[in-house]
Amino acid sequence: MNGVYIHIPFCKSKCPYCDFYSYRCKSEEQGKYIDSLIDEIKTSRRTDEFIKGEFTADTLYIGGGTPSVLSGNDLTRIITAAKKRFKIDDFSEITIECNPGSDIESLIPCFKETGVNRISLGMQSAVDSERRALGRNADQKRITEVIKLLKDNGIENISLDIMLGIPSQTSETLKETLAFAISCEVKHISAYILKIEDGTFFDTHRDKYNFPDDNAVCDLYEQCADTLENAGFSHYEISNFAIPGYESKHNTKYWTLEDYLGIGAAAHSFVNGKRFYFESDTQSFIDGNKAIFDCDGHTAEEYIMLRLRLKNGLNLSSLTSIYGEKYGQKIIKKAPFLAEKGLAKFDGKTLSLTRKGYLLSNSIISELI
């Protein structure tokens, strides 16, 4: 089954690490953008050359930006249109990214009316000084309030974002963040290593911050994985941990090369073997400009790269049946060395990266493909 992603590029303020397409906007522009989103959801006029026939989905993910800056009415309009157009039923996974500092209380009626059943909260850290450095204002009390509010209103599937390698972060401060996250009894935790992207505030002001070095970040990653696994979370993808049964159904589509349709400025899609995207330009989307072809997808290189992000790893039988023997032979040739170095596990049938392998995944995958 397919997935649908809808991008909301609006935020109250720009976080210093963020290189996603997001910004503060005027209410008039926001209204026009939402109208354009709903038009595209209903008609697919901007993506019709890529979508052949009916497109149905069992996951809907609204990300950003900060979708929770929208009103409940606007979110209801978007979700209702998407559910109708893509035949998304009550058993589907419907996720919205929210900033805990947003007025989530006002969004509860929308969540109930539209069947939202999964919330991703951008906590990043439970330590006040670290959150301030990241441009986050909600404190532990507020995050606790939001989680309780969501659970009291029937949303048990809650994910918390945690960031590793942020300014002045230490083993002790990460310990505090992880202890808080575990105490919240959420079902899913995403733990991302901070990458300082070109043009971000952290990039242009990096000399003003005390960023942990690479070795320290590796230690933080291993500490994070150890702690969460000991607390009952499955490390099912490089950066993602879930109580078994609560893995992100939508994001898993990206890693298993299932079709997904992205709608909105900067949104990317993979449908019928084609990758395409919308410009990172809100006005362009409002003006009705069509999606742009990127490349043919579902290559052997993509398959290997994405499967090795997952705990279950790369099955050689599946690889060779789809792409031919030469790819399997290449893996078989190099897998023993990776296993010997403790970077992977290989039983002759499946290759999967170890935690140390995850930390060197880009280099390993480049070597394999």
Tab-separated table of C-alpha atoms in Angstrom:
chain	number	residue	atom	x	y	z
A	1	MET	CA	0.000	0.000	0.000
A	2	ASN	CA	1.100	3.600	-0.596
A	3	GLY	CA	1.800	6.591	1.626
A	4	VAL	CA	1.002	10.304	1.354
A	5	TYR	CA	3.206	13.087	2.727
A	6	ILE	CA	2.016	16.700	2.989
A	7	HIS	CA	4.541	19.464	3.646
A	8	ILE	CA	3.691	22.501	5.777
A	9	PRO	CA	6.636	24.915	5.400
A	10	PHE	CA	5.572	27.343	8.127
A	11	CYS	CA	7.164	27.877	11.551
A	12	LYS	CA	6.944	30.487	14.288
A	13	SER	CA	10.727	30.816	14.074
A	14	LYS	CA	13.645	29.144	12.301
A	15	CYS	CA	15.683	26.745	14.447
A	16	PRO	CA	19.459	27.271	14.192
A	17	TYR	CA	20.143	23.736	12.920
A	18	CYS	CA	17.289	23.456	10.423
A	19	ASP	CA	17.906	23.282	6.670
A	20	PHE	CA	14.411	22.045	5.766
A	21	TYR	CA	12.283	24.341	3.659
A	22	SER	CA	10.514	26.318	6.406
A	23	TYR	CA	10.025	29.943	7.424
A	24	ARG	CA	7.652	32.444	9.031
A	25	CYS	CA	4.919	33.658	6.717
A	26	LYS	CA	1.980	36.046	6.539
A	27	SER	CA	-1.512	34.693	7.153
A	28	GLU	CA	-2.631	35.636	3.631
A	29	GLU	CA	0.120	33.528	2.063
A	30	GLN	CA	-0.660	30.678	4.448
A	31	GLY	CA	-4.312	30.693	3.399
A	32	LYS	CA	-3.439	30.615	-0.303
A	33	TYR	CA	-0.993	27.774	0.258
A	34	ILE	CA	-3.562	25.663	2.100
A	35	ASP	CA	-6.085	26.242	-0.681
A	36	SER	CA	-3.471	25.099	-3.204
A	37	LEU	CA	-2.683	22.008	-1.128
A	38	ILE	CA	-6.334	21.022	-1.053
A	39	ASP	CA	-6.692	21.663	-4.788
A	40	GLU	CA	-3.748	19.373	-5.529
A	41	ILE	CA	-5.020	16.714	-3.119
A	42	LYS	CA	-8.383	16.692	-4.897
A	43	THR	CA	-7.132	16.869	-8.485
A	44	SER	CA	-3.475	15.703	-8.704
A	45	ARG	CA	-3.185	18.222	-11.533
A	46	ARG	CA	0.458	18.956	-10.701
A	47	THR	CA	1.506	15.279	-10.563
A	48	ASP	CA	-0.833	13.689	-13.114
A	49	GLU	CA	1.975	12.734	-15.499
A	50	PHE	CA	3.510	10.490	-12.810
A	51	ILE	CA	0.382	8.957	-11.250
A	52	LYS	CA	-1.295	6.382	-13.447
A	53	GLY	CA	-4.740	5.371	-12.292
A	54	GLU	CA	-6.056	5.428	-8.755
A	55	PHE	CA	-3.657	6.213	-5.906
A	56	THR	CA	-4.774	4.895	-2.517
A	57	ALA	CA	-2.852	4.996	0.765
A	58	ASP	CA	-2.776	3.565	4.251
A	59	THR	CA	-0.493	6.219	5.814
A	60	LEU	CA	-0.741	9.993	5.895
A	61	TYR	CA	2.118	12.052	7.299
A	62	ILE	CA	1.910	15.831	7.739
A	63	GLY	CA	5.361	17.293	8.345
A	64	GLY	CA	7.259	20.513	8.032
A	65	GLY	CA	8.084	23.041	9.165
A	66	THR	CA	5.661	22.944	12.030
A	67	PRO	CA	2.177	21.715	11.063
A	68	SER	CA	0.903	22.529	14.563
A	69	VAL	CA	1.139	26.261	13.774
A	70	LEU	CA	-1.955	25.793	11.602
A	71	SER	CA	-5.431	26.141	13.029
A	72	GLY	CA	-7.490	23.066	13.768
A	73	ASN	CA	-9.888	24.094	11.008
A	74	ASP	CA	-7.117	24.255	8.395
A	75	LEU	CA	-5.669	20.895	9.436
A	76	THR	CA	-9.158	19.381	9.360
A	77	ARG	CA	-9.693	20.623	5.806
A	78	ILE	CA	-6.374	19.157	4.657
A	79	ILE	CA	-6.797	15.778	6.352
A	80	THR	CA	-10.449	15.391	5.330
A	81	ALA	CA	-9.589	16.081	1.688
A	82	ALA	CA	-6.658	13.631	1.782
A	83	LYS	CA	-8.680	10.846	3.404
A	84	LYS	CA	-11.421	11.184	0.793
A	85	ARG	CA	-9.107	11.467	-2.220
A	86	PHE	CA	-6.727	8.650	-1.271
A	87	LYS	CA	-9.273	6.394	0.465
A	88	ILE	CA	-7.423	6.557	3.775
A	89	ASP	CA	-9.554	4.638	6.272
A	90	ASP	CA	-9.868	4.567	10.061
A	91	PHE	CA	-7.263	1.789	10.338
A	92	SER	CA	-4.577	3.857	8.598
A	93	GLU	CA	-1.662	5.564	10.335
A	94	ILE	CA	-2.187	9.352	10.375
A	95	THR	CA	0.766	11.315	11.796
A	96	ILE	CA	1.235	15.023	12.474
A	97	GLU	CA	4.501	16.619	13.530
A	98	CYS	CA	3.966	19.026	16.437
A	99	ASN	CA	6.078	21.429	18.442
A	100	PRO	CA	5.268	20.890	22.148
A	101	GLY	CA	5.229	24.676	22.503
A	102	SER	CA	2.299	24.979	20.084
A	103	ASP	CA	-1.297	25.403	21.227
A	104	ILE	CA	-2.011	21.711	20.878
A	105	GLU	CA	-5.048	22.016	23.157
A	106	SER	CA	-6.865	23.833	20.351
A	107	LEU	CA	-6.023	21.032	17.894
A	108	ILE	CA	-7.564	18.184	19.887
A	109	PRO	CA	-11.023	18.542	18.245
A	110	CYS	CA	-9.319	18.280	14.832
A	111	PHE	CA	-7.421	15.155	15.863
A	112	LYS	CA	-10.617	13.510	17.079
A	113	GLU	CA	-12.690	14.490	14.054
A	114	THR	CA	-10.150	13.394	11.446
A	115	GLY	CA	-8.789	10.252	13.125
A	116	VAL	CA	-5.241	11.461	13.784
A	117	ASN	CA	-3.679	8.590	15.730
A	118	ARG	CA	0.044	9.353	15.814
A	119	ILE	CA	1.879	12.489	16.946
A	120	SER	CA	5.586	13.205	16.491
A	121	LEU	CA	6.810	15.728	19.068
A	122	GLY	CA	9.969	17.733	18.414
A	123	MET	CA	11.484	17.668	21.902
A	124	GLN	CA	15.196	17.362	20.866
A	125	SER	CA	16.412	17.534	24.480
A	126	ALA	CA	15.006	17.467	28.011
A	127	VAL	CA	17.768	19.794	29.259
A	128	ASP	CA	16.802	23.464	29.427
A	129	SER	CA	20.142	24.900	28.287
A	130	GLU	CA	20.321	22.500	25.333
A	131	ARG	CA	16.764	23.263	24.231
A	132	ARG	CA	17.454	26.986	24.347
A	133	ALA	CA	20.540	26.511	22.157
A	134	LEU	CA	18.311	24.668	19.681
A	135	GLY	CA	15.646	27.374	19.659
A	136	ARG	CA	13.146	25.246	21.584
A	137	ASN	CA	11.062	26.861	24.322
A	138	ALA	CA	8.853	24.100	25.751
A	139	ASP	CA	10.208	22.776	29.057
A	140	GLN	CA	9.797	19.332	30.604
A	141	LYS	CA	6.583	20.379	32.333
A	142	ARG	CA	5.010	21.457	29.051
A	143	ILE	CA	6.122	18.320	27.228
A	144	THR	CA	4.647	16.198	30.023
A	145	GLU	CA	1.381	18.167	29.809
A	146	VAL	CA	1.151	17.661	26.044
A	147	ILE	CA	1.808	13.934	26.248
A	148	LYS	CA	-0.828	13.530	28.966
A	149	LEU	CA	-3.281	15.621	26.937
A	150	LEU	CA	-2.776	13.434	23.870
A	151	LYS	CA	-3.117	10.195	25.818
A	152	ASP	CA	-6.223	11.447	27.624
A	153	ASN	CA	-7.738	12.042	24.193
A	154	GLY	CA	-6.979	8.599	22.874
A	155	ILE	CA	-3.638	9.119	21.100
A	156	GLU	CA	-1.233	6.561	22.555
A	157	ASN	CA	1.123	6.376	19.572
A	158	ILE	CA	3.490	9.236	20.373
A	159	SER	CA	7.032	9.698	19.074
A	160	LEU	CA	9.673	11.953	20.613
A	161	ASP	CA	12.586	13.422	18.641
A	162	ILE	CA	15.978	13.482	20.364
A	163	MET	CA	19.106	15.097	18.938
A	164	LEU	CA	22.679	13.916	19.505
A	165	GLY	CA	25.783	16.092	19.209
A	166	ILE	CA	24.121	19.380	20.145
A	167	PRO	CA	26.100	22.201	21.780
A	168	SER	CA	27.600	21.296	25.186
A	169	GLN	CA	25.849	17.914	25.274
A	170	THR	CA	27.537	15.331	27.506
A	171	SER	CA	26.900	11.779	28.602
A	172	GLU	CA	25.207	13.115	31.735
A	173	THR	CA	22.881	15.503	29.928
A	174	LEU	CA	21.939	12.795	27.433
A	175	LYS	CA	21.250	10.492	30.372
A	176	GLU	CA	18.771	13.080	31.682
A	177	THR	CA	17.075	13.396	28.296
A	178	LEU	CA	16.747	9.650	27.828
A	179	ALA	CA	15.475	9.107	31.379
A	180	PHE	CA	12.809	11.753	30.810
A	181	ALA	CA	11.805	10.305	27.432
A	182	ILE	CA	11.495	6.802	28.869
A	183	SER	CA	9.482	8.094	31.845
A	184	CYS	CA	6.972	9.617	29.408
A	185	GLU	CA	6.097	6.082	28.250
A	186	VAL	CA	6.001	7.005	24.585
A	187	LYS	CA	5.949	4.308	21.906
A	188	HIS	CA	8.641	5.644	19.581
A	189	ILE	CA	11.847	7.680	19.794
A	190	SER	CA	13.844	9.114	16.890
A	191	ALA	CA	17.449	9.938	17.774
A	192	TYR	CA	19.213	11.990	15.119
A	193	ILE	CA	22.874	12.962	15.050
A	194	LEU	CA	23.165	16.691	14.400
A	195	LYS	CA	24.703	17.504	11.060
A	196	ILE	CA	25.642	21.140	10.635
A	197	GLU	CA	24.245	22.006	7.227
A	198	ASP	CA	25.599	24.782	5.018
A	199	GLY	CA	23.832	28.082	5.453
A	200	THR	CA	22.187	27.325	8.781
A	201	PHE	CA	22.697	29.534	11.836
A	202	PHE	CA	24.884	26.862	13.436
A	203	ASP	CA	27.023	26.820	10.290
A	204	THR	CA	27.603	30.565	10.187
A	205	HIS	CA	28.122	30.845	13.976
A	206	ARG	CA	29.747	27.498	14.771
A	207	ASP	CA	32.696	29.150	16.531
A	208	LYS	CA	30.313	30.405	19.233
A	209	TYR	CA	29.204	26.896	20.245
A	210	ASN	CA	30.850	23.980	21.996
A	211	PHE	CA	29.935	21.068	19.738
A	212	PRO	CA	31.027	17.558	20.847
A	213	ASP	CA	33.727	16.100	18.611
A	214	ASP	CA	33.133	13.056	16.389
A	215	ASN	CA	34.357	10.537	18.958
A	216	ALA	CA	32.107	12.014	21.628
A	217	VAL	CA	29.111	11.904	19.279
A	218	CYS	CA	29.787	8.230	18.540
A	219	ASP	CA	29.837	7.543	22.277
A	220	LEU	CA	26.545	9.425	22.695
A	221	TYR	CA	24.950	7.366	19.925
A	222	GLU	CA	26.015	4.096	21.527
A	223	GLN	CA	24.846	5.317	24.936
A	224	CYS	CA	21.486	6.229	23.431
A	225	ALA	CA	21.067	2.856	21.731
A	226	ASP	CA	22.112	0.913	24.858
A	227	THR	CA	19.741	2.850	27.097
A	228	LEU	CA	16.721	2.599	24.833
A	229	GLU	CA	17.222	-1.083	24.040
A	230	ASN	CA	17.525	-1.826	27.764
A	231	ALA	CA	14.231	0.033	28.230
A	232	GLY	CA	12.457	-2.258	25.764
A	233	PHE	CA	12.780	-0.292	22.532
A	234	SER	CA	13.764	-2.068	19.321
A	235	HIS	CA	16.506	-0.336	17.335
A	236	TYR	CA	14.726	-1.028	14.052
A	237	GLU	CA	16.419	1.635	11.884
A	238	ILE	CA	19.637	3.627	12.149
A	239	SER	CA	17.998	6.562	13.921
A	240	ASN	CA	14.720	5.055	15.113
A	241	PHE	CA	13.612	3.066	18.144
A	242	ALA	CA	10.161	1.684	18.852
A	243	ILE	CA	8.270	-0.415	21.304
A	244	PRO	CA	7.654	-3.530	19.137
A	245	GLY	CA	4.555	-3.003	17.019
A	246	TYR	CA	4.890	0.789	16.977
A	247	GLU	CA	7.464	1.212	14.206
A	248	SER	CA	6.597	4.119	11.896
A	249	LYS	CA	4.561	2.593	9.069
A	250	HIS	CA	4.918	5.693	6.923
A	251	ASN	CA	8.675	6.152	7.243
A	252	THR	CA	9.234	2.440	6.691
A	253	LYS	CA	7.821	2.929	3.192
A	254	TYR	CA	10.809	5.143	2.377
A	255	TRP	CA	13.273	2.455	3.422
A	256	THR	CA	11.475	-0.443	1.695
A	257	LEU	CA	10.889	1.411	-1.593
A	258	GLU	CA	7.105	1.451	-1.377
A	259	ASP	CA	5.331	4.212	-3.294
A	260	TYR	CA	4.690	7.534	-1.571
A	261	LEU	CA	3.273	10.782	-2.879
A	262	GLY	CA	4.569	14.111	-1.546
A	263	ILE	CA	2.351	17.175	-1.829
A	264	GLY	CA	3.453	20.761	-1.180
A	265	ALA	CA	6.501	22.959	-1.629
A	266	ALA	CA	9.745	20.925	-1.296
A	267	ALA	CA	7.844	17.628	-1.049
A	268	HIS	CA	9.424	14.594	-2.753
A	269	SER	CA	7.684	11.540	-4.207
A	270	PHE	CA	8.434	8.024	-5.388
A	271	VAL	CA	5.638	6.613	-7.540
A	272	ASN	CA	5.698	3.980	-10.281
A	273	GLY	CA	9.491	3.835	-10.179
A	274	LYS	CA	9.905	7.590	-10.711
A	275	ARG	CA	11.256	10.149	-8.273
A	276	PHE	CA	9.892	13.686	-8.568
A	277	TYR	CA	9.527	16.759	-6.391
A	278	PHE	CA	8.062	20.223	-6.005
A	279	GLU	CA	10.296	23.282	-5.922
A	280	SER	CA	11.246	24.629	-2.499
A	281	ASP	CA	9.140	27.683	-3.238
A	282	THR	CA	5.719	28.320	-1.699
A	283	GLN	CA	4.703	30.837	-4.351
A	284	SER	CA	5.614	28.388	-7.098
A	285	PHE	CA	3.280	25.847	-5.539
A	286	ILE	CA	0.517	28.428	-5.128
A	287	ASP	CA	0.962	29.366	-8.791
A	288	GLY	CA	0.217	25.769	-9.773
A	289	ASN	CA	3.627	24.774	-11.123
A	290	LYS	CA	3.945	21.056	-11.749
A	291	ALA	CA	6.163	18.544	-9.998
A	292	ILE	CA	9.643	18.114	-11.489
A	293	PHE	CA	11.100	14.762	-12.570
A	294	ASP	CA	14.198	13.853	-10.576
A	295	CYS	CA	15.340	10.376	-11.648
A	296	ASP	CA	14.354	6.769	-12.082
A	297	GLY	CA	14.224	5.001	-8.744
A	298	HIS	CA	14.260	1.458	-7.400
A	299	THR	CA	17.849	0.865	-8.505
A	300	ALA	CA	20.041	-1.805	-6.936
A	301	GLU	CA	22.103	0.923	-5.297
A	302	GLU	CA	19.005	2.413	-3.643
A	303	TYR	CA	17.825	-1.006	-2.547
A	304	ILE	CA	21.142	-1.842	-0.887
A	305	MET	CA	21.495	1.577	0.757
A	306	LEU	CA	17.975	1.652	2.188
A	307	ARG	CA	17.813	-1.961	3.347
A	308	LEU	CA	21.060	-1.564	5.275
A	309	ARG	CA	19.453	1.225	7.297
A	310	LEU	CA	17.116	-1.374	8.777
A	311	LYS	CA	17.732	-3.829	11.595
A	312	ASN	CA	16.564	-6.698	9.374
A	313	GLY	CA	19.255	-5.818	6.858
A	314	LEU	CA	19.777	-6.906	3.270
A	315	ASN	CA	18.502	-10.303	2.126
A	316	LEU	CA	20.743	-11.548	-0.679
A	317	SER	CA	18.100	-13.797	-2.181
A	318	SER	CA	15.737	-10.861	-2.620
A	319	LEU	CA	18.539	-8.676	-3.963
A	320	THR	CA	19.609	-11.185	-6.617
A	321	SER	CA	16.060	-12.092	-7.645
A	322	ILE	CA	15.331	-8.431	-8.404
A	323	TYR	CA	18.671	-7.141	-9.698
A	324	GLY	CA	20.758	-10.139	-10.707
A	325	GLU	CA	23.568	-12.300	-9.375
A	326	LYS	CA	26.353	-9.764	-9.804
A	327	TYR	CA	25.071	-7.638	-6.922
A	328	GLY	CA	24.782	-10.610	-4.595
A	329	GLN	CA	28.271	-11.768	-5.453
A	330	LYS	CA	29.678	-8.331	-4.702
A	331	ILE	CA	28.066	-8.370	-1.249
A	332	ILE	CA	29.251	-11.932	-0.548
A	333	LYS	CA	32.797	-10.906	-1.436
A	334	LYS	CA	32.924	-7.956	0.937
A	335	ALA	CA	30.649	-9.115	3.789
A	336	PRO	CA	33.203	-11.310	5.631
A	337	PHE	CA	35.596	-8.376	6.020
A	338	LEU	CA	32.819	-6.196	7.462
A	339	ALA	CA	31.828	-8.962	9.869
A	340	GLU	CA	35.443	-9.495	10.936
A	341	LYS	CA	35.760	-5.811	11.798
A	342	GLY	CA	32.552	-5.884	13.840
A	343	LEU	CA	30.745	-3.591	11.424
A	344	ALA	CA	28.171	-6.101	10.204
A	345	LYS	CA	26.567	-9.471	10.807
A	346	PHE	CA	26.521	-11.962	7.924
A	347	ASP	CA	25.080	-15.482	7.967
A	348	GLY	CA	25.477	-16.179	4.259
A	349	LYS	CA	21.912	-15.083	3.558
A	350	THR	CA	21.476	-11.678	5.173
A	351	LEU	CA	23.844	-8.763	5.761
A	352	SER	CA	22.949	-6.324	8.523
A	353	LEU	CA	24.985	-3.540	10.057
A	354	THR	CA	25.957	-3.528	13.716
A	355	ARG	CA	25.699	-0.402	15.811
A	356	LYS	CA	29.313	0.425	14.982
A	357	GLY	CA	28.460	-0.223	11.360
A	358	TYR	CA	25.608	2.263	11.554
A	359	LEU	CA	28.097	4.934	12.607
A	360	LEU	CA	30.125	4.252	9.452
A	361	SER	CA	27.136	3.424	7.271
A	362	ASN	CA	27.800	6.022	4.580
A	363	SER	CA	31.327	4.701	3.971
A	364	ILE	CA	30.238	1.049	4.126
A	365	ILE	CA	27.336	1.533	1.732
A	366	SER	CA	29.528	3.522	-0.675
A	367	GLU	CA	31.995	0.639	-0.705
A	368	LEU	CA	29.277	-1.931	-1.336
A	369	ILE	CA	27.629	-0.088	-4.205
